[in-house]
XYZ file of C-alpha atoms in Angstrom:
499
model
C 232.658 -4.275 95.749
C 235.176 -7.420 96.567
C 233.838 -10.338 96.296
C 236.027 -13.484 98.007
C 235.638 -17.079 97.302
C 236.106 -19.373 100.623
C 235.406 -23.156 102.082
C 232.791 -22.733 104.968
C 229.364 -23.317 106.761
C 226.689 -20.534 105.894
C 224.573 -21.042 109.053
C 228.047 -20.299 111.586
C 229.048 -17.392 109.511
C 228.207 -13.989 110.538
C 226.998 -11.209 108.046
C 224.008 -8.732 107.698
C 222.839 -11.363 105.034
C 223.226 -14.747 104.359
C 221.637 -16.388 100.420
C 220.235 -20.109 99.951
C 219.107 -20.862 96.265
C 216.581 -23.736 96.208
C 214.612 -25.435 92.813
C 211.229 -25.290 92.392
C 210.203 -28.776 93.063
C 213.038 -30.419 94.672
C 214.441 -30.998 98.639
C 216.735 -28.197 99.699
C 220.412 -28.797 99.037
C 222.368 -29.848 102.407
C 223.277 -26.266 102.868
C 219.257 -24.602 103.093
C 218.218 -28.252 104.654
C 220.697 -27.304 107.397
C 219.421 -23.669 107.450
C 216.009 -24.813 107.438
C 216.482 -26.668 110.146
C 218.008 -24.525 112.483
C 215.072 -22.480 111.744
C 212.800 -24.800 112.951
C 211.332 -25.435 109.544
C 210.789 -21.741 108.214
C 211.711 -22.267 105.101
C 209.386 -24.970 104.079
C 206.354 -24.005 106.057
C 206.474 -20.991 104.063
C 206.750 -22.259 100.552
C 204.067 -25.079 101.634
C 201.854 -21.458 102.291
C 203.198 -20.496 99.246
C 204.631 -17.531 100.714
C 208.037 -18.247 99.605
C 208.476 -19.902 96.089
C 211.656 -21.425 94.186
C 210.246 -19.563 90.785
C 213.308 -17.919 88.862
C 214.132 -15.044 90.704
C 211.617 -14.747 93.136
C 213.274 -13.631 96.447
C 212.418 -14.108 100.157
C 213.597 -12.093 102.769
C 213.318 -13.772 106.315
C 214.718 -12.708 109.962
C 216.797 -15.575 111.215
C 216.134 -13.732 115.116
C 219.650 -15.551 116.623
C 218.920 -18.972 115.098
C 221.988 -19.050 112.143
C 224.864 -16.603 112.372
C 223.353 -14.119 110.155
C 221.014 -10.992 110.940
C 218.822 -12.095 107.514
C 218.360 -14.498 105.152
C 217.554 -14.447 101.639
C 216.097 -17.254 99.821
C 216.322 -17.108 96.274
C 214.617 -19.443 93.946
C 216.275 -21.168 90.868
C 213.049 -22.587 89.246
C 212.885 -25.837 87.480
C 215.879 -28.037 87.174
C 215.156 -28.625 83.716
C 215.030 -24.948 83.184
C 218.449 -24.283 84.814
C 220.632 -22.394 82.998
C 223.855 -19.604 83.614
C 221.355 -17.060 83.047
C 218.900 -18.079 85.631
C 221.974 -18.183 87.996
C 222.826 -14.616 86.922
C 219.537 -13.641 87.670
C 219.456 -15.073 90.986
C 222.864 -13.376 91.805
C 221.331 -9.919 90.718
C 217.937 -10.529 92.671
C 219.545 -11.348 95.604
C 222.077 -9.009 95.708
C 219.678 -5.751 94.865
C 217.289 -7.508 98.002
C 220.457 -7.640 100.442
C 221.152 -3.783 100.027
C 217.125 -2.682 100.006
C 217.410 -4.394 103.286
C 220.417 -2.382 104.234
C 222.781 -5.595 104.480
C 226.220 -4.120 103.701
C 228.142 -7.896 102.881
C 226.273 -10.704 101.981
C 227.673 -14.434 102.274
C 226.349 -16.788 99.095
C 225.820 -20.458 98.790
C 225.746 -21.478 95.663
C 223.951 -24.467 95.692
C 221.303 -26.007 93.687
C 222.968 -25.663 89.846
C 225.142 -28.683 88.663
C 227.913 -26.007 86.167
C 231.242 -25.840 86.231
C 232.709 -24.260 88.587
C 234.402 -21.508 86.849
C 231.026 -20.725 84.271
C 229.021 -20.739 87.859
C 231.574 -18.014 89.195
C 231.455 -16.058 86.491
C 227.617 -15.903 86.507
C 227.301 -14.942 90.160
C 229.848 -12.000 89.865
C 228.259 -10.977 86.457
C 224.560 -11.200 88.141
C 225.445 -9.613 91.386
C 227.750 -6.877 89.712
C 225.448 -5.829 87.489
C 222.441 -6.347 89.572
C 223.962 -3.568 91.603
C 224.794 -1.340 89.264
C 223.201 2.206 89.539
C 223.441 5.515 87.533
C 223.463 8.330 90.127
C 226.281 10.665 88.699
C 223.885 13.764 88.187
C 221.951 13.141 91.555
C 222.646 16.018 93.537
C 221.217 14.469 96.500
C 220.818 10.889 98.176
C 222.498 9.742 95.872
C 222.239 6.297 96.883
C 218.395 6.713 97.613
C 218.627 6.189 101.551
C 220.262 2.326 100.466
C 223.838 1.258 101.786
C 226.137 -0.004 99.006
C 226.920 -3.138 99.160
C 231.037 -3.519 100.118
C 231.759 -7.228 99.804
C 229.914 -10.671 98.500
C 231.790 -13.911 100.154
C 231.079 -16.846 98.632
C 230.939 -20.224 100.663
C 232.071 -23.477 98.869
C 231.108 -26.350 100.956
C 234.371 -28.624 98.604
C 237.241 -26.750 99.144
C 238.108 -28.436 95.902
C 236.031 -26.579 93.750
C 237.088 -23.149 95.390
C 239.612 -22.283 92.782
C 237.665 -23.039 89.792
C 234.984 -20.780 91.301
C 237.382 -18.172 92.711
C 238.702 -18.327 88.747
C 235.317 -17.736 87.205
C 234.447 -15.100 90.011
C 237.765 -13.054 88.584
C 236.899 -13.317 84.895
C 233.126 -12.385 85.849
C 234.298 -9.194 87.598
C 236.361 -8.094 84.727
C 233.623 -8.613 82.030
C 230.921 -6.962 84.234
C 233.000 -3.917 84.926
C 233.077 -3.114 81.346
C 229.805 -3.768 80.823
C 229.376 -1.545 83.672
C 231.473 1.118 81.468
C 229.568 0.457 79.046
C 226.113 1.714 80.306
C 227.179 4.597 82.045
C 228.560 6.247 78.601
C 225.434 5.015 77.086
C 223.387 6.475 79.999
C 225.915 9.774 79.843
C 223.908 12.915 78.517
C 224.894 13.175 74.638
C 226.455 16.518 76.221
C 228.816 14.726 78.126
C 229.659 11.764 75.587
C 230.249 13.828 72.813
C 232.720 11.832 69.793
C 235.462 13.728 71.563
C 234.617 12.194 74.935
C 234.455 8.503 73.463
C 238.031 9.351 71.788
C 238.947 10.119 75.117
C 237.521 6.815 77.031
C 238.899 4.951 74.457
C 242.418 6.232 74.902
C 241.864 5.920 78.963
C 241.249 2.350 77.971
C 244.553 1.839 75.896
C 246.653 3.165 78.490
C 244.881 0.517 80.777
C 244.919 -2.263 78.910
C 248.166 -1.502 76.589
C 245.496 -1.333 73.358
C 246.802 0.774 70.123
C 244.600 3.517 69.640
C 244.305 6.314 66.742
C 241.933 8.881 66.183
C 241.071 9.992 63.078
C 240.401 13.732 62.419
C 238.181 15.307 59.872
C 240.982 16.028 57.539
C 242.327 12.005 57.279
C 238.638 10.772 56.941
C 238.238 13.628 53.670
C 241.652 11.863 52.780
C 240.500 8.595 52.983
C 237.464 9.110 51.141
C 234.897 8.850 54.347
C 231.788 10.975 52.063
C 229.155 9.005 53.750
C 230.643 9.551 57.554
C 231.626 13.679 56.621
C 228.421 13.662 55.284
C 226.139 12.598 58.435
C 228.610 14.716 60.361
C 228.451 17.675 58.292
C 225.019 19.353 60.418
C 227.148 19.146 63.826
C 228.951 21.340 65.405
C 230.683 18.625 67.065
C 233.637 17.296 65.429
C 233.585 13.586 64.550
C 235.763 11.332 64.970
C 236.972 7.952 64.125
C 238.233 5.419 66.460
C 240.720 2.576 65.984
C 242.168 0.547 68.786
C 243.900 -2.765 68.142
C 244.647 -5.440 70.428
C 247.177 -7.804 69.307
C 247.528 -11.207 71.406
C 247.207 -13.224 68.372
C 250.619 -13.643 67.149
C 250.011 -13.991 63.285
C 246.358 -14.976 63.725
C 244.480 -12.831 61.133
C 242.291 -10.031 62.873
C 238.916 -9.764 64.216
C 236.946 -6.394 63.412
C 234.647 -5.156 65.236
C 232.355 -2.702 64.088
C 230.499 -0.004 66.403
C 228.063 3.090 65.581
C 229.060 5.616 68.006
C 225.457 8.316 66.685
C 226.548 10.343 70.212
C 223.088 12.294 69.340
C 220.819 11.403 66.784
C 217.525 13.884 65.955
C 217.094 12.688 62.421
C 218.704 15.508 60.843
C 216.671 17.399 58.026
C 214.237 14.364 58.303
C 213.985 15.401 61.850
C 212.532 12.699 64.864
C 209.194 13.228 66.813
C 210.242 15.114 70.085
C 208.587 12.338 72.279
C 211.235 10.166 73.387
C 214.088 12.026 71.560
C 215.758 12.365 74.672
C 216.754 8.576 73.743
C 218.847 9.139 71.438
C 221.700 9.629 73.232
C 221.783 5.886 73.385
C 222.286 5.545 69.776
C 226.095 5.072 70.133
C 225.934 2.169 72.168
C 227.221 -0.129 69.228
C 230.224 1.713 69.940
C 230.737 1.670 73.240
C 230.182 -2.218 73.519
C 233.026 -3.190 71.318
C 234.872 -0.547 72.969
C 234.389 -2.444 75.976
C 234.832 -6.038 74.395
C 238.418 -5.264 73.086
C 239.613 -4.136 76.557
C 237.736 -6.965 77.959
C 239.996 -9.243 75.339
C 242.844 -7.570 76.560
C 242.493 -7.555 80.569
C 241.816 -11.653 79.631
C 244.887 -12.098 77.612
C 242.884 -13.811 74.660
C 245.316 -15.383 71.961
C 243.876 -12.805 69.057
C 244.287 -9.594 67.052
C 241.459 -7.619 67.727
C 240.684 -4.124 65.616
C 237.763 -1.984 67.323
C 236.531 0.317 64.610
C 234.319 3.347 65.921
C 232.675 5.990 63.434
C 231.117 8.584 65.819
C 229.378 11.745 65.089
C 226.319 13.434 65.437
C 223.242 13.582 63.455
C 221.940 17.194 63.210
C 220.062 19.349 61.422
C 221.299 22.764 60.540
C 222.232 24.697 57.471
C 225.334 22.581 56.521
C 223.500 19.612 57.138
C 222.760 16.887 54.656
C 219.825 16.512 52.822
C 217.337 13.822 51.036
C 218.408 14.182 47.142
C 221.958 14.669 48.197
C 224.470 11.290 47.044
C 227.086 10.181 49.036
C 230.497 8.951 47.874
C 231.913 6.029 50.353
C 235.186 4.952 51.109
C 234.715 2.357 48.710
C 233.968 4.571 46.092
C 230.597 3.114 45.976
C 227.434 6.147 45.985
C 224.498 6.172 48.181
C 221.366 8.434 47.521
C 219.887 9.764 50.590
C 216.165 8.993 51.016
C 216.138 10.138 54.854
C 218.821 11.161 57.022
C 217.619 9.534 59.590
C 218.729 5.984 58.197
C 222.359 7.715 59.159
C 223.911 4.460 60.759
C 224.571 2.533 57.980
C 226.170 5.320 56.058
C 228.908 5.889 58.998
C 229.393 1.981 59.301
C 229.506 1.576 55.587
C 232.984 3.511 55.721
C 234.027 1.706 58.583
C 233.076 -1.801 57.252
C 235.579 -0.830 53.977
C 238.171 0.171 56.386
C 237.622 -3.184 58.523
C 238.596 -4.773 54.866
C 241.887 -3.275 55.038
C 242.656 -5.911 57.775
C 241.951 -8.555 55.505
C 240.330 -10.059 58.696
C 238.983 -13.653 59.725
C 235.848 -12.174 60.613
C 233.858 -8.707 60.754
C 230.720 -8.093 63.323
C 228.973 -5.065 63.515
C 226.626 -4.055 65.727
C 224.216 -0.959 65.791
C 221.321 0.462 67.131
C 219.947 0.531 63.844
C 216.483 0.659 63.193
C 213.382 0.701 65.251
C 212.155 -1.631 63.331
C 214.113 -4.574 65.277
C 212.129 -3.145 68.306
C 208.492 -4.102 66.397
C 209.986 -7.319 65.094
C 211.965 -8.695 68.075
C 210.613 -6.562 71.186
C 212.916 -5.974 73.759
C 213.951 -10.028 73.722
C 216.565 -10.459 71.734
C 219.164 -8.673 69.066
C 218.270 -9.157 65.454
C 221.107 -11.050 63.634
C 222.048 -10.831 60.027
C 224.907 -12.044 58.392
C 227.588 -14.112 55.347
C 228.774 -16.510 57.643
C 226.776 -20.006 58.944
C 229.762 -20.565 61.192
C 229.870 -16.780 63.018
C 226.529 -16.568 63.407
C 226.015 -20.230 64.936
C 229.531 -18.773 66.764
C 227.058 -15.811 67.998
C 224.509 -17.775 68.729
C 226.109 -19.846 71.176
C 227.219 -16.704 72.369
C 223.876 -15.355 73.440
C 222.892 -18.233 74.728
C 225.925 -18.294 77.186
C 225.643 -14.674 78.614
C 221.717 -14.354 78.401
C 222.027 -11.783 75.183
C 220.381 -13.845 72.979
C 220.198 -13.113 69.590
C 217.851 -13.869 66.250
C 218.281 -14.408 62.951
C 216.891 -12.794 60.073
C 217.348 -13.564 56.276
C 219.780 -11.650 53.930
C 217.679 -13.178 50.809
C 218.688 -11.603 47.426
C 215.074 -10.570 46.750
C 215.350 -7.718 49.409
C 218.172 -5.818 47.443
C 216.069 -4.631 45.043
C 214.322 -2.459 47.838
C 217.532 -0.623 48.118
C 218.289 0.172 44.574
C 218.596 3.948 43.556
C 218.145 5.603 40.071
C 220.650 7.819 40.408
C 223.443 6.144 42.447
C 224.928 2.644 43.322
C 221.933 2.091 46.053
C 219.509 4.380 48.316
C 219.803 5.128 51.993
C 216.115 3.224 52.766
C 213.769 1.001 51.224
C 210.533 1.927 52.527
C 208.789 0.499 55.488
C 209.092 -3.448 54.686
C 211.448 -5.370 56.177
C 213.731 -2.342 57.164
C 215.270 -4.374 59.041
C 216.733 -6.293 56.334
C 217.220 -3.392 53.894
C 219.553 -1.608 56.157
C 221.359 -4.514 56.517
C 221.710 -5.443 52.881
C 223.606 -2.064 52.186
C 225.653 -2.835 54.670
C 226.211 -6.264 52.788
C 227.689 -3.931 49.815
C 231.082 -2.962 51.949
C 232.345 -6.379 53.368
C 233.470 -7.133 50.378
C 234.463 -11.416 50.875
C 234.883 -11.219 54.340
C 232.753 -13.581 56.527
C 230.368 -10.881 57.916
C 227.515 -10.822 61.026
C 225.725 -8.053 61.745
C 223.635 -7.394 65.341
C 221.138 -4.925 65.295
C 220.454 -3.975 68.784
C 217.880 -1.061 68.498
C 215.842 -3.542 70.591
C 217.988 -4.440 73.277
C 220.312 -1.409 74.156
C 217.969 0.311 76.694
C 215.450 -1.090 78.617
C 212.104 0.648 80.028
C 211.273 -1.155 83.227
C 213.959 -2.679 85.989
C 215.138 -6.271 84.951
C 216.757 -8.864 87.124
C 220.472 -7.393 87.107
C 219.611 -4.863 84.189
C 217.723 -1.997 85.909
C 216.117 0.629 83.615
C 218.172 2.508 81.142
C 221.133 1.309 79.005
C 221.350 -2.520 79.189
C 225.234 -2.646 78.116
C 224.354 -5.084 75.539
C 226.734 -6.753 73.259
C 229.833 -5.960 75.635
C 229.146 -9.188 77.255
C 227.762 -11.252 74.073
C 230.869 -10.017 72.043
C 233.524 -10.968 74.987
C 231.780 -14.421 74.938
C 232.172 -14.524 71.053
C 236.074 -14.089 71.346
C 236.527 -16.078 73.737
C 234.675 -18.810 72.146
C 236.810 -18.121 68.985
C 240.103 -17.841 70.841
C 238.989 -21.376 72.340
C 237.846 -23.120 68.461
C 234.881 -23.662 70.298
C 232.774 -25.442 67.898
């Protein structure tokens, strides 16, 4: 899908489908008052009836019959002005875009009136909303696969100040690079664990370097036994599937120190020997999408030309049960020489990050954020609002919270108070895999704590976020992408100083 910025008048332009955004509780902008009026008044008769509302993403879809230029319109409401934010906008973009091709409309022409942003944080929340509003998983439909719907082919946006075109034509570009990787990013999350196997995500991630001119290494079974990697051989060690471990490294930065990123990449997780209920197992293909989001963040950083050195770290396996598997009793040795006593195999994430975290160390790097489908704990604490947040650092995770704010991945913070390490200490070995039921959330997190070492650290545990169960706004149901778009927003905010 292109989508063009360009000075013009909506009502003389001719498309399958024209979109006005109005606010709830406030005149039409000159462009739907001029609309409206060529329509004799539609418009406002109809939300008078309450028939058509300016609520956030509400969505009207009305026959013009001759009157404007285009064979629909679509009005699309904002809601309160006081409200207004990039999300909303992104919201809009998706809702009207996913009503323009249910209606069959094949281009769609967009005024984007009614929010007061900059122009180039207003372009890139259209083309992120309407990208990813669009966005549909149909590789293993054998038929219809576009469920009887046209695709949409092109978006044109109309600036009514030429002016402001570029700035918006600007943002529009830098939205449509972010929201194709977050794109990328849900369909290997939404891939059959079959099909995304660690060899597979080696394989993106080395489709990506050649794209974006990234460094990328994978490590085989053999360098990980060499490096020490007991708790990542270990989870790996029921699979057939060989696992591997990914490093790409994007250097913009000059001498800037790095920035790791951290990703699980569990391609399949059953639990192991402390084997999952079956119902919803099919799931857990989704537990690698830590990895595949900073996957997608570095190459974001790269196609954007951000002033830093970036290093992507991905552990990915499998976590299977079988005869070679490991097994609650059994103690781990880390990369950092430090021992872990398995309690339940199924709290497998943290032992594959905890090697990566020690390698991030070897960067010696500004910052380190990890992020994880953890535990479903986050789910019963957070719902499917927000990420949980844990971390070292005041200024990251401020940094992170801006972050969410910005791209509508929000994220929460939960404490790292010394009182919950004692849950994770073992009898036998330096600390235990779990700490019982209370605050998992935490627990997990404060083993990870133990491999930082006295690097400013933040954590994101998005067990909560990284699928969703019912259609959203410009997420529809599946893998949400999350954390390609909050982590692209993070770098950019660092390569910036943003405050």
């Amino acid at each position: 899908m292109k989508i063009t910025v360009k000075p013009g008048k909506l009502e003389t332009i001719r498309t399958d489908a024209a979109v006005i955004m109005i606010v709830e509780g406030e005149k039409p902008g000159p462009v739907a008052a001029r609309v409206d009026k060529a329509l004799g008044g539609m418009v406002q008769r109809l939300i008078k009836r309450g028939e058509c509302t300016a609520k956030p993403g509400s969505v009207c879809l009305l026959y013009p019959e001759g009157k404007i230029a285009a064979e629909r319109l679509i009005v699309v409401g904002l809601g309160k002005r006081a409200d207004l934010t990039l999300d909303r906008l992104r919201l809009a973009a998706g809702k009207a875009a996913a009503a323009g091709r249910s209606a069959g409309a094949k281009n769609i022409v967009v005024a984007p009136e009614g929010s007061s942003f900059d122009p180039a944080e207003a372009g890139q929340a259209l083309a992120e909303g309407s990208t990813l509003g669009l966005y549909r998983f149909l590789k293993y439909k054998s038929k219809d696969k576009n469920n009887g719907k046209k695709e949409i082919a092109s978006i044109t946006v109309l600036m009514e100040k030429a002016s402001a075109a570029g700035a918006f034509q600007k943002g529009v570009r830098t939205g449509e690079i972010i929201a194709a990787q977050a794109a990328l990013v849900r369909d290997m999350v939404n891939s059959p664990s079959a099909d995304m196997t660690p060899t597979d995500i080696a394989g993106i991630a080395k489709g990506l370097a050649r794209k974006h001119r990234l460094k990328v290494q994978v490590l085989e079974r053999d360098r990980m036994r060499k490096l020490g990697m007991g708790a990542l051989l270990g989870v790996a060690s029921g699979s057939v599937q060989p696992p591997k471990f990914i490093i790409a490294e994007y250097r913009g930065g000059g001498k800037r120190p790095f920035v790791a990123l951290v990703g699980k990449a569990i391609t399949f997780d059953s639990g192991g020997i402390s084997i999952k209920p079956s119902d919803n197992m099919d799931r857990m293909k989704d537990d690698m999408s830590g990895g595949a989001a900073v996957l997608g963040a570095i190459a974001n950083a790269a196609a954007l030309k951000l002033p830093l050195n970036i290093v992507a770290l991905v552990p990915a396996t499998e976590n299977m049960p079988s005869g070679s598997a490991y097994k609650p009793g059994d103690v781990l040795r880390t990369m950092s020489g430090k021992t872990i006593e398995i309690i339940n195999t199924d709290a497998e994430g943290r032992l594959i990050l905890a090697d990566a975290l020690a390698y991030a160390c070897r960067y010696k790097p500004a910052v380190i954020v990890d992020i994880a489908t953890l535990t479903g704990a986050c789910r019963i604490a957070l719902g499917q609002e927000a990420t949980g947040m844990v971390g070292t650092s005041e200024k990251y995770k401020q940094k992170m919270r801006a972050a969410g704010e910005k791209t509508g991945e929000r994220v929460w913070e939960l404490p790292l108070w010394d009182g919950y390490q004692d849950l994770i200490k073992s009898d036998i070995a330096d600390m235990k895999n779990a700490g019982g039921r209370d605050g998992s959330v935490i627990t997990a997190a404060c083993l990870l704590s133990k491999f930082v070492e006295k690097y400013p650290w933040v954590h994101l545990d998005i067990a909560c976020t990284a699928w969703t169960d019912k259609d959203r706004p410009y997420t529809p149901k599946g893998a949400t992408g999350i954390g390609c778009r909050l982590l692209t927003q993070f770098l950019r905010d660092y390569a910036a100083g943003a405050k």
